[in-house]
Coordinates of C-alpha atoms and ligand atoms in Angstrom, one line a residue:
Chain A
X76 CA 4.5 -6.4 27.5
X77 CA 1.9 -8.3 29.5
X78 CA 2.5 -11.3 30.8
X79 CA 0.2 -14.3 30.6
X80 CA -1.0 -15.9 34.1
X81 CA -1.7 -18.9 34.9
X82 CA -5.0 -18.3 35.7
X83 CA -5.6 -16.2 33.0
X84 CA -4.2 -18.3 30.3
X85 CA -6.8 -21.4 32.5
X86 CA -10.2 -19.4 31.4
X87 CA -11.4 -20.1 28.1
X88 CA -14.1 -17.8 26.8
X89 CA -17.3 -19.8 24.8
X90 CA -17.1 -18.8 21.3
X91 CA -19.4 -16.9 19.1
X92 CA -20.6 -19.1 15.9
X93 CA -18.6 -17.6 13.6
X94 CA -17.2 -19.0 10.2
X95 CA -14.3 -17.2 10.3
X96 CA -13.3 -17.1 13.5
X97 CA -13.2 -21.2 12.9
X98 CA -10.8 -20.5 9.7
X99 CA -8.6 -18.2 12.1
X100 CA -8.1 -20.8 14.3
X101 CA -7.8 -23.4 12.5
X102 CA -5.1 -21.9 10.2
X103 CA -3.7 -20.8 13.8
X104 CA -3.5 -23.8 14.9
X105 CA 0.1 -24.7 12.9
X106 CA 1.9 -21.9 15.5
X107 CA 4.5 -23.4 16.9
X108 CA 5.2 -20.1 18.8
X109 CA 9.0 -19.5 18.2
X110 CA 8.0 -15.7 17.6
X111 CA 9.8 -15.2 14.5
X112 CA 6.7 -12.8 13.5
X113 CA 7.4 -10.7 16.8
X114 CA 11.0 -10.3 15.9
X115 CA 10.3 -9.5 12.5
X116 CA 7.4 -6.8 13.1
X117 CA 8.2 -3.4 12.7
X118 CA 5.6 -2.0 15.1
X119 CA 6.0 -4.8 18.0
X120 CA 7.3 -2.1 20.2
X121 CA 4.0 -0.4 19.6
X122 CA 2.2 -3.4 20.7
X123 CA 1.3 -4.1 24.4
X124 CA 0.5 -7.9 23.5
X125 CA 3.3 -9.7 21.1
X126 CA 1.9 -11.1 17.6
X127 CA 3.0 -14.5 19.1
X128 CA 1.2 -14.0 22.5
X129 CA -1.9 -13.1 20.4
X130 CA -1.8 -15.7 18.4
X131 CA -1.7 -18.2 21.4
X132 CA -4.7 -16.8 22.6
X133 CA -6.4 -17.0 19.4
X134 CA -5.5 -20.8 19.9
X135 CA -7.3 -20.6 23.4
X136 CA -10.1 -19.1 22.2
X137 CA -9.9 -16.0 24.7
X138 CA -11.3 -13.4 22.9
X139 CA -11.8 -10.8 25.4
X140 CA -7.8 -10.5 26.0
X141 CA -7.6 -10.2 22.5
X142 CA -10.6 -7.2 21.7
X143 CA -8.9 -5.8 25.0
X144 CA -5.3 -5.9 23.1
X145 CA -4.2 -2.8 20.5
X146 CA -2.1 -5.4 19.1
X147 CA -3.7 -6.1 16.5
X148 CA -4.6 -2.1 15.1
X149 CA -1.5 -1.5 15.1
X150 CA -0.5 -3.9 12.2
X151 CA 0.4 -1.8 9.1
X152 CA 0.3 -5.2 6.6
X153 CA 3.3 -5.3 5.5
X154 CA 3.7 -8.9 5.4
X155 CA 7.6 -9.4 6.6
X156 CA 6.1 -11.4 9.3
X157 CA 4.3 -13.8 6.4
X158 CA 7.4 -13.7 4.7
X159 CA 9.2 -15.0 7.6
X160 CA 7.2 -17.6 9.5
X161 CA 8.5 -21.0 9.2
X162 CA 5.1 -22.8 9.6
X163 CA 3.4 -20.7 6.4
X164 CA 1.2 -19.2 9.0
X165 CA 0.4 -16.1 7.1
X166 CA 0.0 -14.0 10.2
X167 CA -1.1 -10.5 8.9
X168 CA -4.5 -12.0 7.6
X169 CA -5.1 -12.7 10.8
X170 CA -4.2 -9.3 12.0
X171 CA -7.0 -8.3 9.2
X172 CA -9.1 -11.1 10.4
X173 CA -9.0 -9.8 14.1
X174 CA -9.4 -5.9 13.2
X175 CA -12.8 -7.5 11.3
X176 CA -13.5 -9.9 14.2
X177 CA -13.4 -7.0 16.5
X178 CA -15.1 -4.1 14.7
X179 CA -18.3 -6.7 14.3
X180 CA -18.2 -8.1 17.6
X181 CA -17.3 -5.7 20.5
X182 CA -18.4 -2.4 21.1
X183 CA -15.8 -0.5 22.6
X184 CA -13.3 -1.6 19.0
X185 CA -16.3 -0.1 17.1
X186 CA -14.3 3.4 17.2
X187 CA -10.9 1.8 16.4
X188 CA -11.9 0.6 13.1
X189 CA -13.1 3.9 12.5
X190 CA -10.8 4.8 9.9
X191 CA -11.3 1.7 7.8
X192 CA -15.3 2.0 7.5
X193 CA -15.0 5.7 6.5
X194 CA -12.9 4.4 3.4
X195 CA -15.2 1.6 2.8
X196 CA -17.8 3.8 2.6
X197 CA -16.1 6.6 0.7
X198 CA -15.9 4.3 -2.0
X199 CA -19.4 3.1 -1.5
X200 CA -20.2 6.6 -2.1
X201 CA -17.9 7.6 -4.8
X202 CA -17.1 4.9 -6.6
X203 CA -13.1 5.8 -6.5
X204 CA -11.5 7.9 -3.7
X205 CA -11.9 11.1 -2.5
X206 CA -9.5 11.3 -0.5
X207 CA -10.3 15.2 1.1
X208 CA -13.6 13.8 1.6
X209 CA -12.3 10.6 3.5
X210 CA -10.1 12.2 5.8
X211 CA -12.9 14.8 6.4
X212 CA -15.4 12.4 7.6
X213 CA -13.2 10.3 8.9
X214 CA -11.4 12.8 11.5
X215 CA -15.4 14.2 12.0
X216 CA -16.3 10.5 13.2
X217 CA -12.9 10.8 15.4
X218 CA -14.8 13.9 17.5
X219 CA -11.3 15.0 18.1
X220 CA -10.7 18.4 17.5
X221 CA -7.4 18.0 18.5
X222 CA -6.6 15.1 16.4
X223 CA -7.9 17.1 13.4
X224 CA -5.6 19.8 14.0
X225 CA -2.7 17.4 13.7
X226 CA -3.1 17.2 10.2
X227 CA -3.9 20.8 9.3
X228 CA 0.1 21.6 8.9
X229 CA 0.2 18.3 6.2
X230 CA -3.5 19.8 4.7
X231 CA -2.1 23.4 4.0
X232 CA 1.3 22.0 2.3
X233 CA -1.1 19.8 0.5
X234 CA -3.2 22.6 -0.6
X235 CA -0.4 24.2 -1.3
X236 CA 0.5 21.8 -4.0
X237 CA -3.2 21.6 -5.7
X238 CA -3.2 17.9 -4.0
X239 CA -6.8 18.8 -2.5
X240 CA -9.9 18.7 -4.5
X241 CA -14.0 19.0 -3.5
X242 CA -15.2 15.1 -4.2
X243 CA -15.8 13.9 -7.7
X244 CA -19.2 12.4 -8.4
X245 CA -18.2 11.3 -11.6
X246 CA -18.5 7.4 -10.2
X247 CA -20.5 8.3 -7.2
X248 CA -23.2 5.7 -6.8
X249 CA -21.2 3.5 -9.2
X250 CA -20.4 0.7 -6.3
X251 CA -23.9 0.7 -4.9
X252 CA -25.3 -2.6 -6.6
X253 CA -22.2 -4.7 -5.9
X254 CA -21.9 -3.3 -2.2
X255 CA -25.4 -4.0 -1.6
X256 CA -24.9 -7.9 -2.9
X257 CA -21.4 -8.1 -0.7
X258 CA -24.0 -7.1 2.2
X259 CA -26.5 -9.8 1.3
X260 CA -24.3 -12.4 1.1
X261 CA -22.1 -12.0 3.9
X262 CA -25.5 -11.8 5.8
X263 CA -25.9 -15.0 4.5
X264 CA -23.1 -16.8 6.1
Chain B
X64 CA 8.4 -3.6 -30.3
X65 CA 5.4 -2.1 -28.8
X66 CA 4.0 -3.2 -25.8
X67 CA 0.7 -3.1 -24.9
X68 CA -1.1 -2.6 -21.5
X69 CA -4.5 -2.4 -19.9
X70 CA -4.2 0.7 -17.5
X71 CA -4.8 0.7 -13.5
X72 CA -4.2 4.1 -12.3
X73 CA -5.9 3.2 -9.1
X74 CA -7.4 6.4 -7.2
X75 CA -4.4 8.0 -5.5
X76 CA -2.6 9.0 -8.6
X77 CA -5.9 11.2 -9.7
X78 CA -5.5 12.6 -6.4
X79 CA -2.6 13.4 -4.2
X80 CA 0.0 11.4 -6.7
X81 CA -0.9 12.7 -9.7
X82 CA 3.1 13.3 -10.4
X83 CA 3.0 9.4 -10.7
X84 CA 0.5 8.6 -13.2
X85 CA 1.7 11.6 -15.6
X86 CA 5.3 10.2 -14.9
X87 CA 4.5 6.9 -15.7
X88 CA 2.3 7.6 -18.7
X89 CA 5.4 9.8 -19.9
X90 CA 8.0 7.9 -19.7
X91 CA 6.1 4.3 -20.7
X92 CA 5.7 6.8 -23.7
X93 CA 9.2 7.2 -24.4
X94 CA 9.9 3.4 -23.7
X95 CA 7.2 2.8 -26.5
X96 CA 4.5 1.0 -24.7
X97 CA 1.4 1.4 -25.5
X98 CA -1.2 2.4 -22.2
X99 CA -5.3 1.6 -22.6
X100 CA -6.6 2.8 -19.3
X101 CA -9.2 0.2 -18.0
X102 CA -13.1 1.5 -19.2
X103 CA -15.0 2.2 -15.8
X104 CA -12.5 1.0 -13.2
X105 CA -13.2 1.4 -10.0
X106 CA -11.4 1.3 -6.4
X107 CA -9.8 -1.8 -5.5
X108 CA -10.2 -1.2 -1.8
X109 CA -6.7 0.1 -0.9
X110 CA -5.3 -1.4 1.8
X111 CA -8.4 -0.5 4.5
X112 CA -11.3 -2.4 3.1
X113 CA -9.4 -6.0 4.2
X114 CA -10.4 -4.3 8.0
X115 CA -14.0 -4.6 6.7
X116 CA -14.8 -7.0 4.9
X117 CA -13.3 -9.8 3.7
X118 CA -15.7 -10.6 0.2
X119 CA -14.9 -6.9 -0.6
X120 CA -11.1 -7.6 -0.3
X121 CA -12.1 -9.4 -3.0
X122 CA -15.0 -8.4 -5.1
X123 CA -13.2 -4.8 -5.0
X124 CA -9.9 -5.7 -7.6
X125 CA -12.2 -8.5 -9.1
X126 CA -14.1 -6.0 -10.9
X127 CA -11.6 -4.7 -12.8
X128 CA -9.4 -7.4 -13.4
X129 CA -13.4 -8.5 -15.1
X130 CA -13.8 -5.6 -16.8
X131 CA -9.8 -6.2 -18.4
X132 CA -11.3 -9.6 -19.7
X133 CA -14.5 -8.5 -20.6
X134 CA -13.7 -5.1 -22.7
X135 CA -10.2 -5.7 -23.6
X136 CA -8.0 -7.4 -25.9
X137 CA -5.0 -7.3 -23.5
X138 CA -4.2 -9.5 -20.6
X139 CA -1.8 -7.5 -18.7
X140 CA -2.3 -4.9 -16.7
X141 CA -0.1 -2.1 -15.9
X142 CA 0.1 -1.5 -11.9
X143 CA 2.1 1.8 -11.1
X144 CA 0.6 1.1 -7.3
X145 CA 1.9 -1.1 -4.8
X146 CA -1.5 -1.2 -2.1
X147 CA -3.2 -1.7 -5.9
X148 CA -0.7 -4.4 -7.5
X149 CA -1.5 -6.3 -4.0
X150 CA -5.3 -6.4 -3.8
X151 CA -5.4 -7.4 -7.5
X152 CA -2.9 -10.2 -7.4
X153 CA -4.5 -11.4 -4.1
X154 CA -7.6 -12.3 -6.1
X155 CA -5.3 -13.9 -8.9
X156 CA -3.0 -16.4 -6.0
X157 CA -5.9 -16.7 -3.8
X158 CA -8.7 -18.3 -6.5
X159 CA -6.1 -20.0 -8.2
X160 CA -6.7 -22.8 -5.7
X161 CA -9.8 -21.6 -3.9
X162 CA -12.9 -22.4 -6.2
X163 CA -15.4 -21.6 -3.8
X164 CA -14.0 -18.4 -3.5
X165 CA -14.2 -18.0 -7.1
X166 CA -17.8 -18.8 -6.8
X167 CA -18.4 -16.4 -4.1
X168 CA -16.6 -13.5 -6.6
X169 CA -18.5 -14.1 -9.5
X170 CA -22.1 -14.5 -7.7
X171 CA -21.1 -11.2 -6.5
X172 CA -20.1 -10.0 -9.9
X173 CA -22.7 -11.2 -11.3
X174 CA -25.1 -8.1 -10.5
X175 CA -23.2 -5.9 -12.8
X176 CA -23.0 -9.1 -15.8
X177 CA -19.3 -9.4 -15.0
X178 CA -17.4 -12.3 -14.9
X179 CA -13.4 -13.5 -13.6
X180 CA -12.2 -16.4 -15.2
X181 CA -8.4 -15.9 -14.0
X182 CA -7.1 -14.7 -17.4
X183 CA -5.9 -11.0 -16.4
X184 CA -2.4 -10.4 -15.4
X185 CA -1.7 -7.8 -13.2
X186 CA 1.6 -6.3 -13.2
X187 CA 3.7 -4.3 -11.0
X188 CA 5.6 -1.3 -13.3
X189 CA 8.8 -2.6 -11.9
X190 CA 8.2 -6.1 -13.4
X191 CA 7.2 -5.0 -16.8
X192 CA 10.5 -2.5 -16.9
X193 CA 12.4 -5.2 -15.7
X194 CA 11.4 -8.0 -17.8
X195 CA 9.3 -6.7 -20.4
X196 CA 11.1 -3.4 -21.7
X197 CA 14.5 -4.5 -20.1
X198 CA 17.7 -2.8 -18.7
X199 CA 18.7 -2.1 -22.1
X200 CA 16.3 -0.5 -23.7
X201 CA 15.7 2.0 -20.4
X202 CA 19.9 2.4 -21.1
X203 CA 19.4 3.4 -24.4
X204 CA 16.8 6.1 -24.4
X205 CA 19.3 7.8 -21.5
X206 CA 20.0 11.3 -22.5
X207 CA 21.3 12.7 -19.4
X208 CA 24.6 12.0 -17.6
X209 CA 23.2 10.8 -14.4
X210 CA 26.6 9.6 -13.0
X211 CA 26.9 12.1 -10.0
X212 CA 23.4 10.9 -8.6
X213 CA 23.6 8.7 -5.5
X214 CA 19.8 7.1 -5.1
X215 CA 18.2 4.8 -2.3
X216 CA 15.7 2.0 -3.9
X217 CA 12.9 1.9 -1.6
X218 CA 10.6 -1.1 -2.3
X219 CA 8.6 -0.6 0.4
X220 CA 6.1 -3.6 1.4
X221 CA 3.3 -4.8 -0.8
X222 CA 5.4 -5.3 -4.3
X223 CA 7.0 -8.3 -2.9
X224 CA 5.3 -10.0 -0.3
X225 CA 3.6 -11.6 0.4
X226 CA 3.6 -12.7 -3.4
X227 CA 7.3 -12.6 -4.9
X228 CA 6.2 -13.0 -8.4
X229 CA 9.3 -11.1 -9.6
X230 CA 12.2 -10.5 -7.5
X231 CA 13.2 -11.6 -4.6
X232 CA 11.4 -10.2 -1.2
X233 CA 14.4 -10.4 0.9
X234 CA 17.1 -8.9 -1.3
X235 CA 15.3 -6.9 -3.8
X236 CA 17.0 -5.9 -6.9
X237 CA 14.8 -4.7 -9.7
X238 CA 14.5 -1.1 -8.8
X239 CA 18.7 -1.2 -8.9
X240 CA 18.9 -2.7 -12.0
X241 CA 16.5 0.2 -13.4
X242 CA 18.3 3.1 -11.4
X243 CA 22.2 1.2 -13.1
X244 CA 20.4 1.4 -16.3
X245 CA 19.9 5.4 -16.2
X246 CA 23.5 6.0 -15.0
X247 CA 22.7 6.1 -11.4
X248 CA 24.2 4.8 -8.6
X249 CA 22.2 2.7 -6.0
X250 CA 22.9 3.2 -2.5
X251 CA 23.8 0.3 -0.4
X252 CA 21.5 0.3 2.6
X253 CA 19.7 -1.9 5.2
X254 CA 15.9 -0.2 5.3
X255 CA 15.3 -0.4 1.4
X256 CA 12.0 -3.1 2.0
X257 CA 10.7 -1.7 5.8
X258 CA 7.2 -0.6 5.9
X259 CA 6.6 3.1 6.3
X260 CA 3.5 2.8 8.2
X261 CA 1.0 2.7 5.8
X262 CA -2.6 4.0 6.9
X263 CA -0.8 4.0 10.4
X264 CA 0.2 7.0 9.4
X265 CA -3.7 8.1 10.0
X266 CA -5.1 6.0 12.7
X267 CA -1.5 5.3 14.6
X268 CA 0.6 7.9 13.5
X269 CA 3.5 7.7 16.6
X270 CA 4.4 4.0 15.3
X271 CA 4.4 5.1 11.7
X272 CA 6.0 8.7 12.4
X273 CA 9.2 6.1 14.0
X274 CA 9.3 4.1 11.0
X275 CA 9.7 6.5 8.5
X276 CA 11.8 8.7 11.0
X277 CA 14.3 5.6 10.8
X278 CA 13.8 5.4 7.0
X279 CA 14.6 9.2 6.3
X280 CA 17.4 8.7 8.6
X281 CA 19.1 6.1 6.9
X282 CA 19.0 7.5 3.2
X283 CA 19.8 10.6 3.8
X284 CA 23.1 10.5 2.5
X285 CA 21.5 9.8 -0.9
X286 CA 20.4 12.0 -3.2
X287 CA 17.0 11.3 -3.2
X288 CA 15.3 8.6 -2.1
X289 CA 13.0 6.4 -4.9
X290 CA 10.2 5.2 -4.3
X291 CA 7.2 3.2 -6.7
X292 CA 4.4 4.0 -4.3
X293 CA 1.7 6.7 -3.4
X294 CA 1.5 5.5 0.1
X295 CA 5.6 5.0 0.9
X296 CA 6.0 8.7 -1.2
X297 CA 3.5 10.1 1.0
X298 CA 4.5 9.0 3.9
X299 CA 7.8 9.7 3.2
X300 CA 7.9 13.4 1.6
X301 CA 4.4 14.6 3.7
X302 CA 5.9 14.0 7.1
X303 CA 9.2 14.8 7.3
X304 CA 9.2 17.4 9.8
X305 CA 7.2 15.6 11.9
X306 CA 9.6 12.7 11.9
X307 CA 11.9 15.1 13.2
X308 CA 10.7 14.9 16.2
X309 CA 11.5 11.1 16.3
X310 CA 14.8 11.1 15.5
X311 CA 14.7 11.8 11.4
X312 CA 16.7 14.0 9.6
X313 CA 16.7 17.8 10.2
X314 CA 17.4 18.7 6.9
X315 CA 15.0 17.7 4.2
X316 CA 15.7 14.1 2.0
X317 CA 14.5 14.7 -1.4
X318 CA 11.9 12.1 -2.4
X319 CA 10.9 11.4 -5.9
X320 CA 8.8 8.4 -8.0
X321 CA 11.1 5.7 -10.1
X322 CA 9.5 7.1 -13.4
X323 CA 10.3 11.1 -12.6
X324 CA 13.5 10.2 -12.0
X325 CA 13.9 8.0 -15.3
X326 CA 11.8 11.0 -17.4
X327 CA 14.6 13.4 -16.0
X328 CA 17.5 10.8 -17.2
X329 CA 15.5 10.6 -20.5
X330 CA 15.9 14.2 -21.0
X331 CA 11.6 14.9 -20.1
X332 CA 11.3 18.7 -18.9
X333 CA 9.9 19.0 -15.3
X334 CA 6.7 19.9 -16.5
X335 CA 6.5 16.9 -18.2
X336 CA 7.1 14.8 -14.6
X337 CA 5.1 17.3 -12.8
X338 CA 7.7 18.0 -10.4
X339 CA 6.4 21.1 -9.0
X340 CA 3.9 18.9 -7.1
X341 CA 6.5 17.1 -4.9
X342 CA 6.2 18.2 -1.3
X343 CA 10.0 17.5 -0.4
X344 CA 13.0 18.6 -2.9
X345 CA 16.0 19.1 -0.8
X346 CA 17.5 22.7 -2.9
X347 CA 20.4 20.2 -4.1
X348 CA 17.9 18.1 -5.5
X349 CA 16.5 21.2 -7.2
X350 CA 19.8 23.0 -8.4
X351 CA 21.0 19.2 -10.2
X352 CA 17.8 19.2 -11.7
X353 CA 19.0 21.9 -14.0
X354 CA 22.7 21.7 -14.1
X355 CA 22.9 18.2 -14.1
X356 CA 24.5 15.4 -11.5
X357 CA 27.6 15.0 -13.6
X358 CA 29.2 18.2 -12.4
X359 CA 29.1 17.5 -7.9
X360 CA 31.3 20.3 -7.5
X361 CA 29.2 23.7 -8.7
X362 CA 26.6 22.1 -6.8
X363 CA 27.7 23.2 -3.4
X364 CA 27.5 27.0 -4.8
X365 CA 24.2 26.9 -6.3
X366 CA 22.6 25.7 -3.0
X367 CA 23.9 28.7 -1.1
X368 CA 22.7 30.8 -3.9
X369 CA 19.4 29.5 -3.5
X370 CA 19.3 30.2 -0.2
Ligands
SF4_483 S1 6.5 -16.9 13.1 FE1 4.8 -18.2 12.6 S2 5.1 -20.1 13.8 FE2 6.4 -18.5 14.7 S3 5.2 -17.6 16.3 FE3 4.8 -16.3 14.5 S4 3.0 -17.2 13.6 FE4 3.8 -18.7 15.0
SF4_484 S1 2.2 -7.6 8.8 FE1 1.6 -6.6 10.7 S2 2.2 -8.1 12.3 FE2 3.2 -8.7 10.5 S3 5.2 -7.7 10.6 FE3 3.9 -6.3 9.5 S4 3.0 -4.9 11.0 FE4 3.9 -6.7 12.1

């Protein structure tokens, strides 16, 4: 766990305009810090930051300690930390909020959220999802042959079991118009 | 009296958890409800599409819960998915107060002349067993002496929280009261609502290989673990031998959706519950299938047979 100097913790970082990163903070802003969601979390040994240390530097604004952090990628939203927060805090949007926060505004997280654009755009493309076809073009964007292999015992007992199938186009195409307005309007913003 | 349900099958259960939908569609059958799957539904985002973008979080589910009001002449809708039941109640709680975001979701809509006015009511399966078909009407189609058979509830995340609509997050009970109603006896144990990792499982899968390594560990006295999820059954039946390797079980935990379980009780062959498509059932598992649980002793024998 990393621990916060004082230095550190004295330089704030100018913020981009951004909307949401106003909501984030603001709804951050009623952490009292007792780090009931870093007791609660079941991957906070995963973490190198604690969801309450991020969350104080979400209050101070220091993005780069936070893009820098895995904390955040390795929340699995399962909301015991929502659940359990005595200031209604709601902590795993912000873990979704920072994942989005990241993927749009530093580089280096753009491979990160790697997994979560191949699904979005799987079902851009399809409609519903194909899942062979996600995990194909998602371990592809990896460039990891090694990571690919990892799942080849779980894709041959899969295959085994007829759970595999060549994409369906029965929907393909079927999201296009509403993706396309989602775009435009979050443009917008 | 017959209930009747719009349909959300969501996309895993035409895929890898097809045993689901055909279980649930089988034994809602028996139960006498009546399922109308949804006319054009599409993906609701799963639980990834929150890491992308937050409109699509909701313009995803909105669609369909639109397409429920627009086409249909029911209200509620069947959810057999947790990551499903989640994104399309999330629209429900989260418009109920936010009216610009109801704006923002039906400007969206509007390029496909749909329109969500808040009147579709989506429902977990465990709810509308629970409150809708009740205990005793699940007790009463029992066919099957189910008394030998030791199960762990798991509840997994997103059914509960962050929305408790119908049972209570930190001590759940529906899923017990279900599993008493069949015969069956609910294990008592502390993991029953921990999170197996979800789509860790893909991006991280060390953290989420722990989790359901501790998961595994902890029912594996029971006969089979329950589940009323694509994701936790996945996660739980797909890895098991890696979990090994972090401290689960060497022997395999049979793991099995709510409604097989409840079609096997009902007297519904295995065909029926497509059981020949789950990836982990332990040989005990296997040989009670067709003797039955009642009779724990023979059981012993048959597994060594079997092997
Ligand atoms: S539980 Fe809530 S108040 Fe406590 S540290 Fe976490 S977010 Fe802050
Ligand atoms: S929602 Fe995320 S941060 Fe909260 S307890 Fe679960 S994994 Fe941890």
């Amino acid at each position: 766990m990393r621990q916060m100097t004082k230095h550190q913790a004295l330089t704030i970082t100018p913020l981009p305009q951004d909307s949401e990163l106003c909501e984030l903070q603001a709804m951050l802003s009623r952490c009292m810090q007792c780090g009931t969601c870093t007791a609660s979390c079941p991957n906070a040994q995963a973490m190198d930051l604690t969801p309450r240390q991020l969350w104080r530097l979400v209050q101070l604004g220091q993005l780069d300690r936070i893009f820098e952090s895995r904390t955040f990628w390795m929340c699995s939203s399962c909301y015991t930390c929502w659940l359990r927060c005595p200031r209604d805090v709601e902590p795993t949007r912000a873990m979704a909020a920072l994942k989005r926060l990241a993927g749009e505004h530093d580089r280096a997280s753009r491979r990160k959220s790697a997994f979560y654009r191949a699904f979005a755009g799987n079902i851009r493309r399809y409609g519903r999802v194909q899942e062979t076809a996600l995990m194909s073009s998602y371990l592809t964007s990896l460039a990891s042959p090694r990571r690919a292999l990892e799942f080849t015992p779980i894709g041959m007992k899969m295959l085994g079991k007829g759970k595999l199938h060549p994409p369906s186009r029965a929907f393909a195409g079927r999201l296009e118009l509403l993706f396309r307005k989602v775009d435009e309007m979050e443009e917008r913003t | 009296m017959t209930h009747h349900y719009a349909y959300y099958p969501g996309c895993s259960l035409l895929e890898s958890a097809v045993e689901y939908d055909r279980s649930v569609r089988q034994v809602m059958d028996v139960l006498d409800a009546e399922l109308t799957e949804i006319p054009d539904w599409t993906c609701c985002g799963a639980s990834a599409v929150e890491s992308v973008s937050r409109l699509l979080t909701y313009v995803l589910p909105a669609r369909n819960l639109a397409l429920v009001e627009q086409l249909m002449d029911v209200d509620d809708i069947l959810v057999p998915c947790s990551a499903c039941y989640l994104n399309l109640l999330r629209v429900v709680e989260d418009t109920r107060h936010d009216k610009k975001l109801l704006a923002q979701i039906n400007e969206a809509l509007s390029v496909e002349d749909l329109r969500y006015t808040g009147r579709a009511k989506p429902r977990h399966l465990l709810d509308i067993l629970i409150n809708d078909v009740g205990t005793g009407a699940i007790a009463a189609r029992t066919e099957r002496d189910m008394s030998g058979f030791s199960a762990a509830a798991y509840y997994g995340c997103q059914i509960l929280r962050p929305y408790p609509v119908f049972d209570d997050p930190r001590q759940p009970r529906s899923m017990h009261l279900v599993l008493e109603a069949l015969g069956v006896k609910p294990m008592a144990w502390d993991d029953e609502a921990r999170c197996c990792g979800a789509s860790l499982m893909v991006t991280k899968p060390e953290a989420a290989l722990a989790s359901v390594a501790r998961i595994l560990d902890s029912a594996s006295q029971a006969d089979a673990v329950v589940t009323v999820c694509p994701m936790c059954q996945i996660n739980l039946e797909a890895y098991q031998s890696k979990a090994a390797g972090y401290g689960g079980p060497r022997e395999t935990v049979s793991v099995v959706y709510l409604p097989q379980l409840m079609g096997l009780a009902f007297g519904c062959t295995e065909d029926e519950l497509m059981l020949n498509k789950n990836m982990s059932l332990a040989p005990r598992f296997r040989a009670g299938m067709r003797q039955g649980w009642a009779t724990q002793g023979s059981l012993e024998e048959t597994v060594v047979e079997e092997a």
